[in-house]
Amino acid sequence: MFTITTNSPEQTSLLGEKIANLIQDNLIICLEGDLGAGKTLFTQSLCKALKVKEIVTSPTFNLMNVYEGKKRIYHFDLYRLEQPEDLEEIGFYEYTDVEDEVVLIEWPDRFFAYMPEDYLHLKIERGDSEQKRIITINLEGQKYKNIYEELKHCGNISD
């Protein structure tokens, strides 16, 4: 586990772009953070770097949005789900067993025990100023170790 500090929304966006550029096959990212922490901003920048043309929004009411770019992106918001059985009902596992796609999961905190074996976990927290973010990155499993190791060398993101 390590942390990256960003001092502006632009720097948080740069992290999303950097991760997008490191994706080789597929990638699953769990995004944890309070309302307004920057989960959707991160997702928007990652999608933009993957050449998604449509407007990227949080799928709070849809539970999942699908975007097409250089890769297909499944963007989940689990905030309204109450129990593990709900994951099965929305077909969650069909989308997380992917070959060449990206899965972004907001509000995974109640369901970590039910997540796939391999994923990156990004926890975005507000820092000591309005725009500062402390992003803790953790690797679950070994599949995305190359991305994790590359990100470790970022330290602080700067424009």
GROMACS .gro file of C-alpha atoms in nm:
model
  159
    1MET     CA    1   0.000   0.000   0.000
    2PHE     CA    2   0.121   0.353  -0.078
    3THR     CA    3  -0.021   0.703  -0.116
    4ILE     CA    4  -0.015   0.965  -0.388
    5THR     CA    5  -0.095   1.327  -0.310
    6THR     CA    6  -0.265   1.555  -0.561
    7ASN     CA    7  -0.310   1.927  -0.504
    8SER     CA    8  -0.575   2.007  -0.764
    9PRO     CA    9  -0.853   1.843  -0.967
   10GLU     CA   10  -0.619   1.861  -1.267
   11GLN     CA   11  -0.358   1.654  -1.084
   12THR     CA   12  -0.621   1.399  -0.978
   13SER     CA   13  -0.720   1.379  -1.346
   14LEU     CA   14  -0.357   1.316  -1.440
   15LEU     CA   15  -0.357   1.008  -1.218
   16GLY     CA   16  -0.663   0.874  -1.403
   17GLU     CA   17  -0.489   0.937  -1.736
   18LYS     CA   18  -0.169   0.771  -1.618
   19ILE     CA   19  -0.354   0.458  -1.509
   20ALA     CA   20  -0.545   0.447  -1.840
   21ASN     CA   21  -0.215   0.456  -2.027
   22LEU     CA   22  -0.082   0.162  -1.823
   23ILE     CA   23  -0.374  -0.072  -1.901
   24GLN     CA   24  -0.262  -0.364  -2.115
   25ASP     CA   25  -0.547  -0.613  -2.118
   26ASN     CA   26  -0.815  -0.549  -1.861
   27LEU     CA   27  -0.835  -0.369  -1.528
   28ILE     CA   28  -1.066  -0.367  -1.228
   29ILE     CA   29  -1.052  -0.067  -0.993
   30CYS     CA   30  -1.246  -0.024  -0.669
   31LEU     CA   31  -1.292   0.346  -0.590
   32GLU     CA   32  -1.360   0.433  -0.229
   33GLY     CA   33  -1.421   0.783  -0.094
   34ASP     CA   34  -1.680   1.018   0.052
   35LEU     CA   35  -1.925   1.216  -0.162
   36GLY     CA   36  -1.731   1.477  -0.355
   37ALA     CA   37  -1.392   1.315  -0.289
   38GLY     CA   38  -1.313   1.280  -0.659
   39LYS     CA   39  -1.423   0.930  -0.762
   40THR     CA   40  -1.623   1.053  -1.060
   41LEU     CA   41  -1.353   1.304  -1.161
   42PHE     CA   42  -1.099   1.021  -1.159
   43THR     CA   43  -1.336   0.804  -1.366
   44GLN     CA   44  -1.398   1.085  -1.616
   45SER     CA   45  -1.026   1.137  -1.673
   46LEU     CA   46  -0.957   0.765  -1.712
   47CYS     CA   47  -1.244   0.737  -1.963
   48LYS     CA   48  -1.126   1.044  -2.153
   49ALA     CA   49  -0.777   0.893  -2.182
   50LEU     CA   50  -0.940   0.577  -2.319
   51LYS     CA   51  -1.111   0.789  -2.589
   52VAL     CA   52  -1.466   0.773  -2.452
   53LYS     CA   53  -1.664   1.043  -2.635
   54GLU     CA   54  -1.981   1.049  -2.428
   55ILE     CA   55  -2.038   1.235  -2.101
   56VAL     CA   56  -1.924   1.024  -1.804
   57THR     CA   57  -2.145   1.047  -1.495
   58SER     CA   58  -2.181   0.849  -1.175
   59PRO     CA   59  -2.430   0.564  -1.227
   60THR     CA   60  -2.601   0.615  -0.890
   61PHE     CA   61  -2.953   0.543  -1.015
   62ASN     CA   62  -2.864   0.310  -1.304
   63LEU     CA   63  -2.618   0.109  -1.089
   64MET     CA   64  -2.401   0.065  -1.401
   65ASN     CA   65  -2.305   0.274  -1.702
   66VAL     CA   66  -2.128   0.131  -2.006
   67TYR     CA   67  -1.889   0.342  -2.211
   68GLU     CA   68  -1.717   0.263  -2.539
   69GLY     CA   69  -1.366   0.384  -2.614
   70LYS     CA   70  -1.037   0.207  -2.677
   71LYS     CA   71  -1.182  -0.046  -2.435
   72ARG     CA   72  -1.534  -0.110  -2.310
   73ILE     CA   73  -1.575   0.036  -1.961
   74TYR     CA   74  -1.827  -0.087  -1.703
   75HIS     CA   75  -1.879   0.176  -1.433
   76PHE     CA   76  -2.064   0.050  -1.124
   77ASP     CA   77  -2.203   0.244  -0.828
   78LEU     CA   78  -2.284   0.006  -0.542
   79TYR     CA   79  -2.405   0.275  -0.299
   80ARG     CA   80  -2.771   0.169  -0.312
   81LEU     CA   81  -2.706  -0.204  -0.283
   82GLU     CA   82  -2.777  -0.348   0.059
   83GLN     CA   83  -2.662  -0.709   0.060
   84PRO     CA   84  -2.425  -0.938  -0.130
   85GLU     CA   85  -2.714  -1.108  -0.310
   86ASP     CA   86  -2.781  -0.776  -0.485
   87LEU     CA   87  -2.451  -0.815  -0.672
   88GLU     CA   88  -2.578  -1.137  -0.826
   89GLU     CA   89  -2.913  -0.977  -0.914
   90ILE     CA   90  -2.750  -0.698  -1.116
   91GLY     CA   91  -2.520  -0.942  -1.298
   92PHE     CA   92  -2.210  -0.795  -1.135
   93TYR     CA   93  -1.996  -1.108  -1.170
   94GLU     CA   94  -2.062  -1.136  -1.543
   95TYR     CA   95  -1.893  -0.799  -1.590
   96THR     CA   96  -1.599  -0.854  -1.356
   97ASP     CA   97  -1.486  -1.169  -1.536
   98VAL     CA   98  -1.360  -0.974  -1.835
   99GLU     CA   99  -1.082  -1.020  -2.089
  100ASP     CA  100  -1.013  -0.683  -2.247
  101GLU     CA  101  -1.232  -0.439  -2.059
  102VAL     CA  102  -1.218  -0.197  -1.767
  103VAL     CA  103  -1.442  -0.222  -1.460
  104LEU     CA  104  -1.470   0.076  -1.223
  105ILE     CA  105  -1.654   0.016  -0.896
  106GLU     CA  106  -1.763   0.308  -0.678
  107TRP     CA  107  -1.877   0.248  -0.318
  108PRO     CA  108  -1.734  -0.105  -0.287
  109ASP     CA  109  -1.680  -0.081   0.092
  110ARG     CA  110  -1.962  -0.314   0.204
  111PHE     CA  111  -1.870  -0.573  -0.058
  112PHE     CA  112  -1.492  -0.616  -0.047
  113ALA     CA  113  -1.535  -0.982   0.055
  114TYR     CA  114  -1.728  -1.037  -0.271
  115MET     CA  115  -1.494  -0.856  -0.509
  116PRO     CA  116  -1.291  -1.041  -0.771
  117GLU     CA  117  -0.958  -1.184  -0.660
  118ASP     CA  118  -0.754  -0.922  -0.849
  119TYR     CA  119  -0.813  -0.546  -0.846
  120LEU     CA  120  -0.660  -0.211  -0.764
  121HIS     CA  121  -0.816  -0.037  -0.465
  122LEU     CA  122  -0.800   0.344  -0.467
  123LYS     CA  123  -0.919   0.526  -0.158
  124ILE     CA  124  -0.957   0.900  -0.220
  125GLU     CA  125  -0.962   1.127   0.084
  126ARG     CA  126  -0.971   1.503   0.120
  127GLY     CA  127  -0.646   1.662   0.234
  128ASP     CA  128  -0.586   1.970   0.444
  129SER     CA  129  -0.694   2.208   0.167
  130GLU     CA  130  -1.006   2.230  -0.052
  131GLN     CA  131  -0.842   2.072  -0.357
  132LYS     CA  132  -0.581   1.843  -0.202
  133ARG     CA  133  -0.646   1.469  -0.219
  134ILE     CA  134  -0.464   1.182  -0.053
  135ILE     CA  135  -0.505   0.872  -0.268
  136THR     CA  136  -0.415   0.540  -0.109
  137ILE     CA  137  -0.350   0.264  -0.359
  138ASN     CA  138  -0.357  -0.102  -0.265
  139LEU     CA  139  -0.308  -0.411  -0.480
  140GLU     CA  140  -0.537  -0.710  -0.431
  141GLY     CA  141  -0.404  -1.023  -0.600
  142GLN     CA  142  -0.111  -1.015  -0.842
  143LYS     CA  143  -0.269  -0.961  -1.184
  144TYR     CA  144  -0.219  -0.583  -1.189
  145LYS     CA  145   0.120  -0.579  -1.017
  146ASN     CA  146   0.286  -0.407  -1.316
  147ILE     CA  147   0.045  -0.112  -1.293
  148TYR     CA  148   0.080  -0.099  -0.915
  149GLU     CA  149   0.462  -0.094  -0.933
  150GLU     CA  150   0.457   0.176  -1.200
  151LEU     CA  151   0.226   0.394  -0.990
  152LYS     CA  152   0.445   0.347  -0.682
  153HIS     CA  153   0.708   0.565  -0.848
  154CYS     CA  154   0.469   0.857  -0.902
  155GLY     CA  155   0.491   1.002  -0.550
  156ASN     CA  156   0.310   1.332  -0.588
  157ILE     CA  157   0.138   1.405  -0.917
  158SER     CA  158   0.222   1.742  -1.066
  159ASP     CA  159   0.095   1.924  -1.374
   0.00000   0.00000   0.00000
